Amino acid sequence: MAAYQHLYLLQYSLLALALALTALQITVAVEFTVNNTAGNSPGGLRFEKDIGVKYTKQLMSNTTNFIWNMLEETNANDRKKVEEVSIVIDVYKGAEAICYGNTINVSAVYLEGYQGDVKWEFTSLIHHEMTHVWQWNGAGQAPIGLVEGIADYTILKANYYPPGFAKPGMGERWDQGYDFTARFLEYCDGLRPGFVAALNKKMKDSFSVDFFVELLGKPVDELWREYKEKFGGGVAEAAEKLSLNMGRRRAAEKLSLNLGRSREYRDRYLSPFSA
């Protein structure tokens, strides 16, 4: 009996070693660089004080691993050939972050003015932007709202979504983008586990709305209608319930406070195919 136990422990140890080596390969296969060009600006100093280069590099590695697993791209042949990913902290106004190819620019102005736990916010933001590095976009043919929706699906799955994130059922279109589309993708993934990963794989070289039919058996517009019906339209249903106990104006004000966005979602994903 003892011999079998020793054999089991040996097999378990070998499996654990293999998993550890796989994780190690992730960090050595991709080089992560961080450059704080914001220097002594208020945002640059806040980055150094509250976030730091060491944390950011580890975050890039961890997030890469998370995204590869979420998109089922653990095999190197399934994912983009990216040898280096860079994050630059720079002084500019506008978007919180801009991703072009394998470079992510983060606004030091945004970091300076953010009210709250800036390290948590930065972590959430990098989950979103790193998705742009690794996801497929149909060679530039996919709707930008879907591309951004998959990026926000990452922060939803990682539990790094901000308080103002859309509730299930909210939104006007399936490809509205960001959190609205992320919630719809969450619904689709509930119909077929692994849907988002399968959709991403299909988007490697092209895009077609028929991908939804191929994966879920229904056109995307039909899926959207069923999604809205399931959740009662999100905000509309919540507003109706609130208006039963208070005037319409007070209901609207309270709903606005509860669902107001803490992030304005002004990031720009610049596809290499969009030029």
Short mmCIF file of C-alpha atoms in Angstrom, two decimals, residues 9-258:
data_model
loop_
_atom_site.label_atom_id
_atom_site.label_comp_id
_atom_site.label_asym_id
_atom_site.label_seq_id
_atom_site.Cartn_x
_atom_site.Cartn_y
_atom_site.Cartn_z
CA LEU A 9 3.01 11.36 -4.57
CA LEU A 10 5.70 11.14 -7.24
CA GLN A 11 3.16 11.56 -10.03
CA TYR A 12 1.58 14.50 -8.21
CA SER A 13 4.98 16.13 -7.71
CA LEU A 14 5.84 15.73 -11.40
CA LEU A 15 2.52 17.30 -12.39
CA ALA A 16 3.09 20.24 -10.03
CA LEU A 17 6.58 20.69 -11.49
CA ALA A 18 5.21 20.67 -15.03
CA LEU A 19 2.64 23.34 -14.15
CA ALA A 20 5.31 25.45 -12.48
CA LEU A 21 7.54 25.19 -15.56
CA THR A 22 4.62 26.20 -17.78
CA ALA A 23 4.07 29.31 -15.67
CA LEU A 24 7.78 30.06 -15.81
CA GLN A 25 7.78 29.76 -19.60
CA ILE A 26 5.19 32.54 -19.74
CA THR A 27 7.46 34.99 -17.97
CA VAL A 28 10.58 34.09 -19.96
CA ALA A 29 8.81 33.94 -23.35
CA VAL A 30 7.62 37.54 -23.16
CA GLU A 31 9.68 40.51 -21.98
CA PHE A 32 7.79 43.14 -20.00
CA THR A 33 9.15 46.68 -19.80
CA VAL A 34 7.92 49.75 -17.91
CA ASN A 35 9.07 53.31 -18.51
CA ASN A 36 7.87 56.22 -16.40
CA THR A 37 8.55 59.16 -18.70
CA ALA A 38 6.25 61.32 -16.54
CA GLY A 39 9.17 61.65 -14.12
CA ASN A 40 8.63 64.26 -11.42
CA SER A 41 5.19 65.31 -12.62
CA PRO A 42 2.41 64.80 -10.02
CA GLY A 43 1.10 61.76 -11.90
CA GLY A 44 4.58 60.31 -12.38
CA LEU A 45 5.34 60.68 -8.69
CA ARG A 46 2.01 59.10 -7.73
CA PHE A 47 2.81 56.15 -9.98
CA GLU A 48 6.18 55.63 -8.26
CA LYS A 49 4.68 56.03 -4.78
CA ASP A 50 1.45 54.02 -5.05
CA ILE A 51 2.10 51.56 -7.90
CA GLY A 52 5.73 51.24 -8.97
CA VAL A 53 7.67 49.56 -11.76
CA LYS A 54 8.17 46.25 -9.92
CA TYR A 55 4.45 45.82 -9.27
CA THR A 56 3.60 46.78 -12.86
CA LYS A 57 5.96 44.19 -14.38
CA GLN A 58 4.52 41.45 -12.17
CA LEU A 59 1.02 42.62 -13.03
CA MET A 60 1.79 42.40 -16.75
CA SER A 61 3.01 38.82 -16.33
CA ASN A 62 0.05 37.77 -14.18
CA THR A 63 -2.46 39.45 -16.47
CA THR A 64 -0.93 37.82 -19.54
CA ASN A 65 -1.28 34.42 -17.90
CA PHE A 66 -4.90 35.19 -16.95
CA ILE A 67 -5.82 36.31 -20.47
CA TRP A 68 -4.13 33.33 -22.13
CA ASN A 69 -6.13 31.00 -19.93
CA MET A 70 -9.39 32.92 -20.37
CA LEU A 71 -9.02 32.88 -24.16
CA GLU A 72 -7.74 29.28 -24.08
CA GLU A 73 -4.45 30.31 -25.69
CA THR A 74 -2.07 28.33 -23.52
CA ASN A 75 -0.57 26.85 -26.69
CA ALA A 76 1.88 29.30 -28.27
CA ASN A 77 0.52 28.48 -31.75
CA ASP A 78 -2.90 29.85 -30.78
CA ARG A 79 -1.84 33.35 -29.79
CA LYS A 80 -0.13 36.39 -31.26
CA LYS A 81 3.61 36.31 -31.73
CA VAL A 82 4.55 39.02 -29.24
CA GLU A 83 8.02 39.01 -27.73
CA GLU A 84 7.82 42.25 -25.75
CA VAL A 85 5.05 44.28 -24.13
CA SER A 86 5.76 47.82 -22.95
CA ILE A 87 3.92 50.16 -20.62
CA VAL A 88 4.78 53.86 -20.75
CA ILE A 89 3.56 56.31 -18.10
CA ASP A 90 3.33 59.60 -19.97
CA VAL A 91 1.93 63.09 -19.44
CA TYR A 92 -1.04 63.64 -21.73
CA LYS A 93 -4.70 64.54 -21.41
CA GLY A 94 -7.59 62.52 -22.79
CA ALA A 95 -7.77 58.75 -22.74
CA GLU A 96 -6.86 56.92 -19.54
CA ALA A 97 -4.73 54.62 -21.67
CA ILE A 98 -3.91 54.03 -25.32
CA CYS A 99 -2.89 50.63 -26.67
CA TYR A 100 -1.15 50.37 -30.02
CA GLY A 101 0.19 46.94 -30.93
CA ASN A 102 2.22 45.80 -27.95
CA THR A 103 2.68 49.23 -26.34
CA ILE A 104 0.35 50.63 -23.69
CA ASN A 105 0.53 54.34 -22.84
CA VAL A 106 -1.04 55.28 -19.49
CA SER A 107 -1.93 58.88 -18.73
CA ALA A 108 -0.08 60.32 -15.74
CA VAL A 109 -2.71 63.09 -15.74
CA TYR A 110 -5.40 60.46 -15.18
CA LEU A 111 -3.39 58.80 -12.39
CA GLU A 112 -2.84 62.18 -10.74
CA GLY A 113 -6.52 63.08 -10.70
CA TYR A 114 -8.01 59.69 -9.86
CA GLN A 115 -9.99 59.80 -6.62
CA GLY A 116 -9.73 56.51 -4.75
CA ASP A 117 -7.46 53.46 -4.68
CA VAL A 118 -5.27 54.27 -7.68
CA LYS A 119 -3.41 50.93 -7.48
CA TRP A 120 -6.69 49.01 -7.80
CA GLU A 121 -7.81 51.26 -10.66
CA PHE A 122 -4.46 50.84 -12.43
CA THR A 123 -4.70 47.05 -12.04
CA SER A 124 -8.17 47.08 -13.57
CA LEU A 125 -7.05 49.33 -16.40
CA ILE A 126 -4.07 47.09 -17.25
CA HIS A 127 -6.31 44.00 -17.38
CA HIS A 128 -8.35 45.82 -20.02
CA GLU A 129 -5.39 47.13 -22.02
CA MET A 130 -3.40 43.88 -21.91
CA THR A 131 -6.39 42.14 -23.47
CA HIS A 132 -5.93 44.38 -26.50
CA VAL A 133 -2.36 43.13 -26.79
CA TRP A 134 -3.41 39.47 -26.92
CA GLN A 135 -6.91 39.33 -28.41
CA TRP A 136 -7.68 38.85 -32.11
CA ASN A 137 -9.73 41.53 -33.87
CA GLY A 138 -10.69 39.87 -37.14
CA ALA A 139 -7.79 41.55 -38.95
CA GLY A 140 -9.45 44.89 -38.23
CA GLN A 141 -12.90 43.75 -39.39
CA ALA A 142 -14.51 43.21 -35.97
CA PRO A 143 -16.73 45.99 -34.56
CA ILE A 144 -14.70 48.15 -32.19
CA GLY A 145 -17.50 47.76 -29.65
CA LEU A 146 -16.95 43.99 -29.62
CA VAL A 147 -13.18 44.40 -29.31
CA GLU A 148 -13.64 46.74 -26.33
CA GLY A 149 -16.34 44.47 -24.92
CA ILE A 150 -13.97 41.51 -24.79
CA ALA A 151 -11.41 43.70 -23.02
CA ASP A 152 -14.02 44.64 -20.41
CA TYR A 153 -15.08 40.99 -20.20
CA THR A 154 -11.56 40.38 -18.89
CA ILE A 155 -11.97 42.79 -15.97
CA LEU A 156 -15.39 41.28 -15.29
CA LYS A 157 -13.96 37.74 -15.10
CA ALA A 158 -10.97 38.94 -13.07
CA ASN A 159 -13.30 40.73 -10.62
CA TYR A 160 -11.61 44.06 -11.30
CA TYR A 161 -14.66 45.89 -12.63
CA PRO A 162 -15.45 49.34 -11.15
CA PRO A 163 -18.64 50.14 -9.18
CA GLY A 164 -20.31 51.85 -12.12
CA PHE A 165 -19.92 48.80 -14.38
CA ALA A 166 -23.07 47.93 -16.35
CA LYS A 167 -25.57 45.59 -14.76
CA PRO A 168 -26.89 42.57 -16.74
CA GLY A 169 -29.48 43.68 -19.28
CA MET A 170 -28.21 47.23 -19.69
CA GLY A 171 -27.34 48.69 -23.06
CA GLU A 172 -28.91 49.56 -26.40
CA ARG A 173 -26.92 47.32 -28.78
CA TRP A 174 -24.90 44.14 -28.51
CA ASP A 175 -21.87 45.92 -29.95
CA GLN A 176 -22.27 49.11 -27.91
CA GLY A 177 -18.91 48.33 -26.37
CA TYR A 178 -17.13 48.18 -23.05
CA ASP A 179 -19.17 46.99 -20.05
CA PHE A 180 -22.47 46.80 -21.98
CA THR A 181 -21.02 44.32 -24.45
CA ALA A 182 -19.08 42.55 -21.70
CA ARG A 183 -22.33 41.75 -19.90
CA PHE A 184 -23.82 40.41 -23.15
CA LEU A 185 -20.75 38.23 -23.68
CA GLU A 186 -21.14 36.98 -20.13
CA TYR A 187 -24.69 35.93 -21.02
CA CYS A 188 -23.49 34.19 -24.21
CA ASP A 189 -20.76 32.40 -22.27
CA GLY A 190 -23.47 31.14 -19.93
CA LEU A 191 -25.25 29.59 -22.92
CA ARG A 192 -22.05 27.90 -24.05
CA PRO A 193 -19.11 27.81 -21.63
CA GLY A 194 -15.97 28.90 -23.45
CA PHE A 195 -17.94 30.98 -25.96
CA VAL A 196 -15.73 34.08 -25.66
CA ALA A 197 -12.58 32.01 -26.20
CA ALA A 198 -14.15 30.28 -29.22
CA LEU A 199 -15.29 33.62 -30.67
CA ASN A 200 -11.82 35.08 -30.22
CA LYS A 201 -10.30 32.12 -32.08
CA LYS A 202 -12.67 32.65 -35.00
CA MET A 203 -11.63 36.32 -35.10
CA LYS A 204 -8.00 35.49 -35.84
CA ASP A 205 -8.15 36.30 -39.57
CA SER A 206 -11.62 37.73 -40.20
CA PHE A 207 -14.97 38.58 -38.65
CA SER A 208 -18.59 37.78 -39.41
CA VAL A 209 -21.76 38.09 -37.34
CA ASP A 210 -22.42 34.54 -38.52
CA PHE A 211 -19.87 33.44 -35.91
CA PHE A 212 -22.69 33.78 -33.36
CA VAL A 213 -24.89 31.43 -35.39
CA GLU A 214 -22.04 28.94 -35.76
CA LEU A 215 -21.31 28.95 -32.02
CA LEU A 216 -24.74 29.46 -30.48
CA GLY A 217 -27.17 28.50 -33.25
CA LYS A 218 -28.90 31.90 -33.37
CA PRO A 219 -28.30 35.29 -35.01
CA VAL A 220 -26.73 37.86 -32.71
CA ASP A 221 -29.78 40.16 -32.89
CA GLU A 222 -32.01 37.33 -31.68
CA LEU A 223 -29.59 36.57 -28.87
CA TRP A 224 -29.61 40.25 -27.89
CA ARG A 225 -33.41 40.33 -27.76
CA GLU A 226 -33.50 37.23 -25.57
CA TYR A 227 -30.80 38.73 -23.34
CA LYS A 228 -32.80 41.92 -22.87
CA GLU A 229 -35.97 39.96 -22.17
CA LYS A 230 -34.24 37.81 -19.56
CA PHE A 231 -33.00 40.79 -17.56
CA GLY A 232 -35.96 43.09 -18.15
CA GLY A 233 -33.93 45.77 -19.84
CA GLY A 234 -31.68 46.43 -16.84
CA VAL A 235 -32.04 50.08 -15.87
CA ALA A 236 -35.61 50.48 -17.17
CA GLU A 237 -36.89 47.77 -14.86
CA ALA A 238 -34.97 49.15 -11.88
CA ALA A 239 -36.31 52.67 -12.56
CA GLU A 240 -39.88 51.39 -12.71
CA LYS A 241 -39.51 49.69 -9.35
CA LEU A 242 -38.03 52.80 -7.76
CA SER A 243 -40.79 55.02 -9.14
CA LEU A 244 -43.39 53.05 -7.21
CA ASN A 245 -42.07 54.51 -3.96
CA MET A 246 -40.91 57.97 -5.01
CA GLY A 247 -41.50 60.59 -7.64
CA ARG A 248 -40.04 60.13 -11.10
CA ARG A 249 -37.41 62.82 -10.56
CA ARG A 250 -36.21 61.41 -7.26
CA ALA A 251 -36.15 57.90 -8.77
CA ALA A 252 -34.01 59.07 -11.67
CA GLU A 253 -31.61 60.87 -9.32
CA LYS A 254 -31.18 57.83 -7.07
CA LEU A 255 -30.70 55.52 -10.04
CA SER A 256 -28.10 57.87 -11.46
CA LEU A 257 -26.19 57.83 -8.17
CA ASN A 258 -26.26 54.03 -7.96
#
